[in-house]
Coordinates of C-alpha atoms in Angstrom, one line a residue:
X1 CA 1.8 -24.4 5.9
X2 CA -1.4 -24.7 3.7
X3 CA 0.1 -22.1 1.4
X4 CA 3.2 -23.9 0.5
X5 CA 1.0 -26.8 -0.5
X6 CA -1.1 -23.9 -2.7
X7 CA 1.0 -21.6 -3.6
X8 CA 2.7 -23.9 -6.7
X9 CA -0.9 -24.7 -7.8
X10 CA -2.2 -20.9 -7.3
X11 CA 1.0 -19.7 -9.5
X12 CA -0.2 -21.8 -12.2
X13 CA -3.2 -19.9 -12.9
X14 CA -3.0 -16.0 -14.4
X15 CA -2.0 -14.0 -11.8
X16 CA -5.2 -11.8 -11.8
X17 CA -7.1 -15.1 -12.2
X18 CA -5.3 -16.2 -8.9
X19 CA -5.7 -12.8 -7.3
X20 CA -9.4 -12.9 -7.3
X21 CA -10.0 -16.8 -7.0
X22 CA -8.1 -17.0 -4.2
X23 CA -10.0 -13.7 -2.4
X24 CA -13.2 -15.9 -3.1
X25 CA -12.2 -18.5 -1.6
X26 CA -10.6 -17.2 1.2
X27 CA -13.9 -14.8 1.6
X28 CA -16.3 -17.6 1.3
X29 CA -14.1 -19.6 4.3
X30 CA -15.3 -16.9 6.7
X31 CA -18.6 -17.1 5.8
X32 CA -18.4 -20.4 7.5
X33 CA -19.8 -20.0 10.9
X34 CA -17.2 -19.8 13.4
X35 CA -15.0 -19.9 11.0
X36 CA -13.9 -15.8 11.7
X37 CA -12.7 -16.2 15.1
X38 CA -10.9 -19.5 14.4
X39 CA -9.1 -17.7 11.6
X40 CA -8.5 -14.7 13.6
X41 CA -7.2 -16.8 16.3
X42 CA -5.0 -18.9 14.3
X43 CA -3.4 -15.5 12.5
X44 CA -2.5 -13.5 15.8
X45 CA -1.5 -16.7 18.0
X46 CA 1.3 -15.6 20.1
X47 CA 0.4 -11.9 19.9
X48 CA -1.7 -9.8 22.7
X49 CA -4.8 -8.3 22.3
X50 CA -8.6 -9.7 21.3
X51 CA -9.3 -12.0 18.5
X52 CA -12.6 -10.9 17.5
X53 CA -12.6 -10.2 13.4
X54 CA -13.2 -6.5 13.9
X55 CA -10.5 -5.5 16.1
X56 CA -7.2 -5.5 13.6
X57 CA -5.2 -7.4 15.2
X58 CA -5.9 -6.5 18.9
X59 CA -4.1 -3.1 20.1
X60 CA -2.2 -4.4 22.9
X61 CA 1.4 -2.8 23.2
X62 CA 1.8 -3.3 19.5
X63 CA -0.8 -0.2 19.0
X64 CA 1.1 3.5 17.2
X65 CA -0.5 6.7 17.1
X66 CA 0.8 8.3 13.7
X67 CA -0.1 11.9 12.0
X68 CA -3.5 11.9 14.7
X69 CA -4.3 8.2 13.9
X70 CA -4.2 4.8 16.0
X71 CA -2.7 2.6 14.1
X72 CA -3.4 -1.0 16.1
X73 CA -0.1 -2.5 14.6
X74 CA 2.3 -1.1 12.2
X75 CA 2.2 -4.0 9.6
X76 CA -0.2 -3.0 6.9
X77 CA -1.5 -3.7 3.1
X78 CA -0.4 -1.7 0.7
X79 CA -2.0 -0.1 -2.1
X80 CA -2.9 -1.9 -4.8
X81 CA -3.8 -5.4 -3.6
X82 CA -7.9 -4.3 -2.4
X83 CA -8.8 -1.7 -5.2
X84 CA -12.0 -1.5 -4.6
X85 CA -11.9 -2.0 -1.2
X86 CA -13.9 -5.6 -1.7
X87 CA -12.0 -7.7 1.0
X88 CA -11.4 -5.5 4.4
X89 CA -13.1 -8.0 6.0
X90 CA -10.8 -11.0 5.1
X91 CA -7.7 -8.6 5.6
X92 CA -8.5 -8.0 8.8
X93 CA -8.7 -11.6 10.0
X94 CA -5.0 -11.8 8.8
X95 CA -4.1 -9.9 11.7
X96 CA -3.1 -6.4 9.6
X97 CA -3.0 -3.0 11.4
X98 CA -4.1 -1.1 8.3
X99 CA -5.3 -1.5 4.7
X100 CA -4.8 1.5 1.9
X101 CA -7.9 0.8 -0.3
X102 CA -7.4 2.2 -4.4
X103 CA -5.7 3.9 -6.2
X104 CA -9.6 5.1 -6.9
X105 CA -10.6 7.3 -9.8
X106 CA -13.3 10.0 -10.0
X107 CA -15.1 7.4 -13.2
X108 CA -14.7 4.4 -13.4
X109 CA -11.7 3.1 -16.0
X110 CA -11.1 -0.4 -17.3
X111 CA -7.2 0.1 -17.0
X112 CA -4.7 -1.3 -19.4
X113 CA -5.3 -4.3 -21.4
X114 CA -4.5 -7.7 -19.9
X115 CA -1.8 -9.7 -19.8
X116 CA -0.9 -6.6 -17.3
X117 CA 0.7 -8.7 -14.2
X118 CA 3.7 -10.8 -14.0
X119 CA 5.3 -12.8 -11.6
X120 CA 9.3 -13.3 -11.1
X121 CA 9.2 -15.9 -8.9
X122 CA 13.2 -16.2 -9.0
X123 CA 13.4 -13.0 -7.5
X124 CA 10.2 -12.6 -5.8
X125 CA 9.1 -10.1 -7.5
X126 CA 5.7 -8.5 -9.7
X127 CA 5.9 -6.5 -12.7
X128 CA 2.6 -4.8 -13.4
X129 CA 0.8 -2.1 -15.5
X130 CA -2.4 -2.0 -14.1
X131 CA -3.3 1.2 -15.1
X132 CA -5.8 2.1 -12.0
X133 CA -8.5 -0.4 -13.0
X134 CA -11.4 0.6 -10.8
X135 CA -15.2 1.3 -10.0
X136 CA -14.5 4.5 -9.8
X137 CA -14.9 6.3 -6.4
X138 CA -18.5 6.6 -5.2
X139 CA -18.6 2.8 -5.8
X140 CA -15.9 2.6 -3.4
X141 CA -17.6 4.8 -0.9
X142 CA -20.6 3.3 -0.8
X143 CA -18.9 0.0 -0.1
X144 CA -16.5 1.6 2.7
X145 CA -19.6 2.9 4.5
X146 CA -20.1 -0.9 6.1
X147 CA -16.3 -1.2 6.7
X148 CA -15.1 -3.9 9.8
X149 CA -15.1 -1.4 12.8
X150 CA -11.8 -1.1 14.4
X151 CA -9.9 -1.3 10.9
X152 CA -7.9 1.2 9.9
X153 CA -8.5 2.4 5.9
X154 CA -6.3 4.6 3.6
X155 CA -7.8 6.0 0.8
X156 CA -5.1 5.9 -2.6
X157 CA -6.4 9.0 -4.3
X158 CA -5.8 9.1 -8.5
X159 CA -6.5 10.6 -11.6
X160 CA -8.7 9.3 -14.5
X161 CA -6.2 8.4 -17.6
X162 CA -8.0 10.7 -20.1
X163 CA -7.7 14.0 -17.7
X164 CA -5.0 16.5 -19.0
X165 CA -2.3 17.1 -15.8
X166 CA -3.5 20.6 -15.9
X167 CA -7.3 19.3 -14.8
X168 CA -5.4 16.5 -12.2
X169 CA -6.5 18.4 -9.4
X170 CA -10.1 18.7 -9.8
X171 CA -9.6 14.1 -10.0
X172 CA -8.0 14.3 -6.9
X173 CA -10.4 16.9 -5.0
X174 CA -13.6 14.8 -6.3
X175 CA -12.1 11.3 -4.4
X176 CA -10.5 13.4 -1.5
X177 CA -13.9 14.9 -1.0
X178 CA -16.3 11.7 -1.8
X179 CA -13.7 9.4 0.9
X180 CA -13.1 12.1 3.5
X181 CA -16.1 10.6 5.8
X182 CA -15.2 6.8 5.3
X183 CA -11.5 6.9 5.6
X184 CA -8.6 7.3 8.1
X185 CA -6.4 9.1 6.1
X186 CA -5.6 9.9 2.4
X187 CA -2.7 9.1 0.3
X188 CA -1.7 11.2 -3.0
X189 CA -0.2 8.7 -5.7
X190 CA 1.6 10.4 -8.9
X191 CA 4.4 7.9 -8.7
X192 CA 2.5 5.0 -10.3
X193 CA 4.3 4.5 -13.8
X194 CA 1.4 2.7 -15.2
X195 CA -0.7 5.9 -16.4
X196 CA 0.8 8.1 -19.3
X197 CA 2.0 11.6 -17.8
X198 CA 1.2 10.9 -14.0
X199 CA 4.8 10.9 -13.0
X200 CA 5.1 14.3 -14.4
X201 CA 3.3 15.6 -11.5
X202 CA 6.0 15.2 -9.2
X203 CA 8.0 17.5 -10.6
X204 CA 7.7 20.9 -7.7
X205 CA 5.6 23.2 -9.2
X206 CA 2.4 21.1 -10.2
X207 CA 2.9 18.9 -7.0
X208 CA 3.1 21.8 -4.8
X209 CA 0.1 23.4 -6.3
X210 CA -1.7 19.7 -6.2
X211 CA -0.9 19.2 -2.4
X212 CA -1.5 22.8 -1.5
X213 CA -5.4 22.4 -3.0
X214 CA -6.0 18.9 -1.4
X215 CA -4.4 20.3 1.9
X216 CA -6.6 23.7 1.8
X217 CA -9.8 21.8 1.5
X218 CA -8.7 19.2 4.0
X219 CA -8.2 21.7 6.8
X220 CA -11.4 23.7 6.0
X221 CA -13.5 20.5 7.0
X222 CA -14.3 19.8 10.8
X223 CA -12.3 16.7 11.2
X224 CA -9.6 16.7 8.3
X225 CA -7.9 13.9 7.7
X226 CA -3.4 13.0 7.4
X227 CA -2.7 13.1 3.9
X228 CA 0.4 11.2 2.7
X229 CA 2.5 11.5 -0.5
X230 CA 3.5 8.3 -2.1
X231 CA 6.5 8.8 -4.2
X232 CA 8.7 6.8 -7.1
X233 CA 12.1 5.2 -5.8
X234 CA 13.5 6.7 -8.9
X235 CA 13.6 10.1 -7.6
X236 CA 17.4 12.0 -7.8
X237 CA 18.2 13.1 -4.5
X238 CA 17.5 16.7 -5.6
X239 CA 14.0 15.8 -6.0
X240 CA 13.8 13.9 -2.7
X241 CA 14.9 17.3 -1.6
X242 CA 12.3 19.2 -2.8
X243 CA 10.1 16.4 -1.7
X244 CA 10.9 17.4 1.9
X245 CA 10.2 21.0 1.7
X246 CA 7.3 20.8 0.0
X247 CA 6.1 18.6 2.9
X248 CA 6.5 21.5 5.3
X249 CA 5.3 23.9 2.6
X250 CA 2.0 22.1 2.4
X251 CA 1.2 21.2 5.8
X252 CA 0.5 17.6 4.7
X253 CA 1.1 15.0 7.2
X254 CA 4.3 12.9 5.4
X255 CA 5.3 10.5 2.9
X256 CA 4.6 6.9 2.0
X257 CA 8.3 5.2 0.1
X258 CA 8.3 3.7 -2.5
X259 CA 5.9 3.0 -5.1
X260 CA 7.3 0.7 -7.9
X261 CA 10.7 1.0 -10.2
X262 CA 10.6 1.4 -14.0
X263 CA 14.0 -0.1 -13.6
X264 CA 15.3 -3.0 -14.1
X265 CA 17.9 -4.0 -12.3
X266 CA 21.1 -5.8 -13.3
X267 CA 20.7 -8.7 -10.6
X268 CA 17.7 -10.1 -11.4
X269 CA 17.8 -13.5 -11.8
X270 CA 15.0 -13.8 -14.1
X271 CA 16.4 -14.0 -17.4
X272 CA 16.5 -10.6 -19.3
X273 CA 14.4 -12.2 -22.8
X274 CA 11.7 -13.2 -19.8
X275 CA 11.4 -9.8 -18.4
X276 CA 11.9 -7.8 -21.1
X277 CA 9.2 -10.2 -22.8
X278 CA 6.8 -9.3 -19.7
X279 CA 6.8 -5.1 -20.9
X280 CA 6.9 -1.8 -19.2
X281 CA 5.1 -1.9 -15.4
X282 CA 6.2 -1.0 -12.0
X283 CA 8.9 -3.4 -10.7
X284 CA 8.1 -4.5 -7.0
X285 CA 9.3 -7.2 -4.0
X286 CA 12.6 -8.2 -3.0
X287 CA 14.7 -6.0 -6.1
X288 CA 13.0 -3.2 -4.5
X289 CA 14.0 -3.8 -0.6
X290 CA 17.2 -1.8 -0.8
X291 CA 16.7 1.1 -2.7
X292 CA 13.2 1.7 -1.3
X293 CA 15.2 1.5 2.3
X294 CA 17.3 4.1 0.7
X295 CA 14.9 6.7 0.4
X296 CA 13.3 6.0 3.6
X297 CA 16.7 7.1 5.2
X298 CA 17.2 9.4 2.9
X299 CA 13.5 11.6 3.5
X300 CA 14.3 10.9 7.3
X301 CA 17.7 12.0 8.2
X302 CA 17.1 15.2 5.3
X303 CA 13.8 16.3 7.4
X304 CA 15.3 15.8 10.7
X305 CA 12.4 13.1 11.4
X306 CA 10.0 16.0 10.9
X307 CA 7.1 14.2 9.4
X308 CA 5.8 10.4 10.1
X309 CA 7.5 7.7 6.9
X310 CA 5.6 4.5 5.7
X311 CA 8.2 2.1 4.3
X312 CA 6.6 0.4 1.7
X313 CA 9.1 -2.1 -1.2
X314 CA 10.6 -5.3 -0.4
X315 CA 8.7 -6.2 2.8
X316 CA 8.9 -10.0 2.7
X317 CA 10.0 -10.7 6.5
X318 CA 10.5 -9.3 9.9
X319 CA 14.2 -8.9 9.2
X320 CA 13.0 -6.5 6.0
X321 CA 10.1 -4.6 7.7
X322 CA 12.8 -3.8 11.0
X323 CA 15.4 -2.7 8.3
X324 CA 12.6 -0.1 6.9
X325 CA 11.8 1.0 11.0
X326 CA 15.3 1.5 11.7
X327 CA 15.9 3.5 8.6
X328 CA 13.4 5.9 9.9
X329 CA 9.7 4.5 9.2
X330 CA 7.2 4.5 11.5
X331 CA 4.9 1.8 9.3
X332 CA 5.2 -0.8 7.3
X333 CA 3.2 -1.8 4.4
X334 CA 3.2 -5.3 2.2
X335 CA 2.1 -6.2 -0.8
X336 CA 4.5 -8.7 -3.2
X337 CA 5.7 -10.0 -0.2
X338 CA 2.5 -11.3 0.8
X339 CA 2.2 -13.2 -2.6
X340 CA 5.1 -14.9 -2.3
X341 CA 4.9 -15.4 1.8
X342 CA 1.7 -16.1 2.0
X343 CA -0.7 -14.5 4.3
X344 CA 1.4 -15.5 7.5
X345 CA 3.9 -13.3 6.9
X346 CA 1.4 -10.2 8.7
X347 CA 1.7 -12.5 11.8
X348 CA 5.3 -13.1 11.4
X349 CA 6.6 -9.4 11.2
X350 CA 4.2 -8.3 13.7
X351 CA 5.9 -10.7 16.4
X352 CA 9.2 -10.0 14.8
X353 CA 8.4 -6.0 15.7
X354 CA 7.9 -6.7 19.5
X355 CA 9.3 -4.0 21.3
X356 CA 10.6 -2.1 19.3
X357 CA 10.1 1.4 20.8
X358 CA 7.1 3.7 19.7
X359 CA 7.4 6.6 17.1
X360 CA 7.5 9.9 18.6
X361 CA 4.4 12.0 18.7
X362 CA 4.0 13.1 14.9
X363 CA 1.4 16.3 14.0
X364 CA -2.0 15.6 13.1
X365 CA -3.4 16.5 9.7

């Protein structure tokens, strides 16, 4: 209810402007004593399980086991939204099951000039070019070494603009190796379309080559760790193909879908001078919902439900995140949905995913 009131004055501002004011604020509200609990209360009302700010959301039945992992609910925040990994805390007293922290960088990068995010509010939708803006990954470490216990954290795992594709590898083995001991799992992103070249790496042979390393020295560790591939929705089937076999080729433990669209698609009721005046980016929300649904079923019914899916494009209700479970996805993650929602929405799929039945056993990393 307080966002509605909010959400016409927040969407005034710059959208990174209102991105990280609204983080502040919300961060300096649980700094209020006894404020934590209250908000933890008032987010997982109606839902079993503890209320203490630590716990994610209370297990209860809601709790998944995916890839070697317990997941405490299958509603989490994508990518994107918590670069640098600044606000677990005030994610987790939202009620989410899971946050993926990055895309990180070995270095630190400034990412693309600004303006660089846009909203659509007629469609519900975010075009951005970020460009993996970050404080590069032992920043990120260091900060994920005081994490909320009982939350569990992705690491994004990038490359730094200025390395060649033929040196990617060595990016992603220096984050994958400086994360492994504060993370739950890793995710692989060569789908972003916001960093010159990137999306050339998931063509077979330099993917395969790139999954094989990160895989090798995930396994030679004591405890590795899942690794997921985050892919583009605007992959042919042919490539989703070789998608799946490289997934049993490499051992890794599945597939996060989708990442953004360069498209732009023909029902957008934006008008076209406003988004082409907004620039190239990554197309996400509500356009996204049904193609992004489209791979997921696609990836699933190809692999014979072989590896674990997270369902990730369009997630802006329980209706949408059920659509992405019954397609094949064992997760759910939001991002645009939330800005548009508002931070009830977690709450709202969670108790629209009530019984719905429990993956089955998926392999560990």
């Amino acid at each position: 209810m307080l966002y509605r009131w909010m959400k016409p004055l927040v969407f005034r501002l710059d959208p990174e402007r209102a991105h990280e004011g609204t983080m502040a604020l919300w961060s300096g509200v649980l700094r209020v004593p006894g404020m934590a609990a209250l908000a933890r209360a008032w987010f997982t009302r109606g839902l079993r399980g503890p209320t203490a700010i630590g716990a994610a959301g209370g297990e209860g039945s809601e709790g998944v086991e995916v890839a070697g992992v317990r997941f405490p609910n299958r509603v989490g925040l994508a990518a994107g939204f918590d670069k640098e990994g600044r606000w677990l805390r005030e994610m987790a007293a939202l009620g989410v099951g899971f946050v993926e922290v990055g895309t990180v960088t070995p270095r630190a990068q400034p990412g693309n000039p600004r303006p660089r995010l846009f909203r659509l509010p007629s469609d519900s939708a975010i075009i951005n070019r970020m460009g993996f803006n970050n404080g590069g990954v032992e920043a990120l470490a260091a900060r994920l070494r005081h994490r909320p216990p009982g939350l569990v954290v992705g690491g994004n795992l990038g490359k730094n603009k200025d390395t060649p594709n033929e040196e990617a590898v060595a990016d992603y083995l220096a984050c994958f190796h400086a994360l492994h001991q504060v993370v739950d799992y890793f995710v692989v992103n060569v789908s972003s379309p916001n960093t010159p070249g990137l999306r050339a790496l998931q063509d077979r042979g330099p993917l395969g080559a790139l999954l094989a390393a990160l895989q090798g020295a995930n396994v030679a560790l004591p405890v590795p760790r899942p690794i997921f591939l985050k892919i583009a929705p605007d992959l042919t089937d042919a490539q989703l193909d070789d998608i799946v076999a490289l997934v049993a080729e490499t051992g890794i433990a599945g597939v996060i879908a989708t990442n953004t669209t360069v498209e732009r698609p023909a029902q957008l009721r934006t008008p076209r001078a406003a988004v082409e005046a907004c620039g190239a980016g990554g197309l996400s929300g509500a356009p996204l919902r049904a193609r992004s649904t489209e791979v997921v079923r696609y990836l699933h019914e190809r692999s014979g439900g072989t590896f674990p899916i997270i369902g990730v494009g369009g997630i802006d209700s329980a209706e949408a995140a059920r659509e992405k479970l019954a397609a094949g996805a064992v997760l759910v993650q939001v991002y645009s949905g939330l800005i548009f929602q508002g931070p009830g929405l977690f709450r709202r799929i969670r108790l629209g995913l009530r019984g719905w039945p429990s993956p089955s056993p998926q392999r560990p990393a």
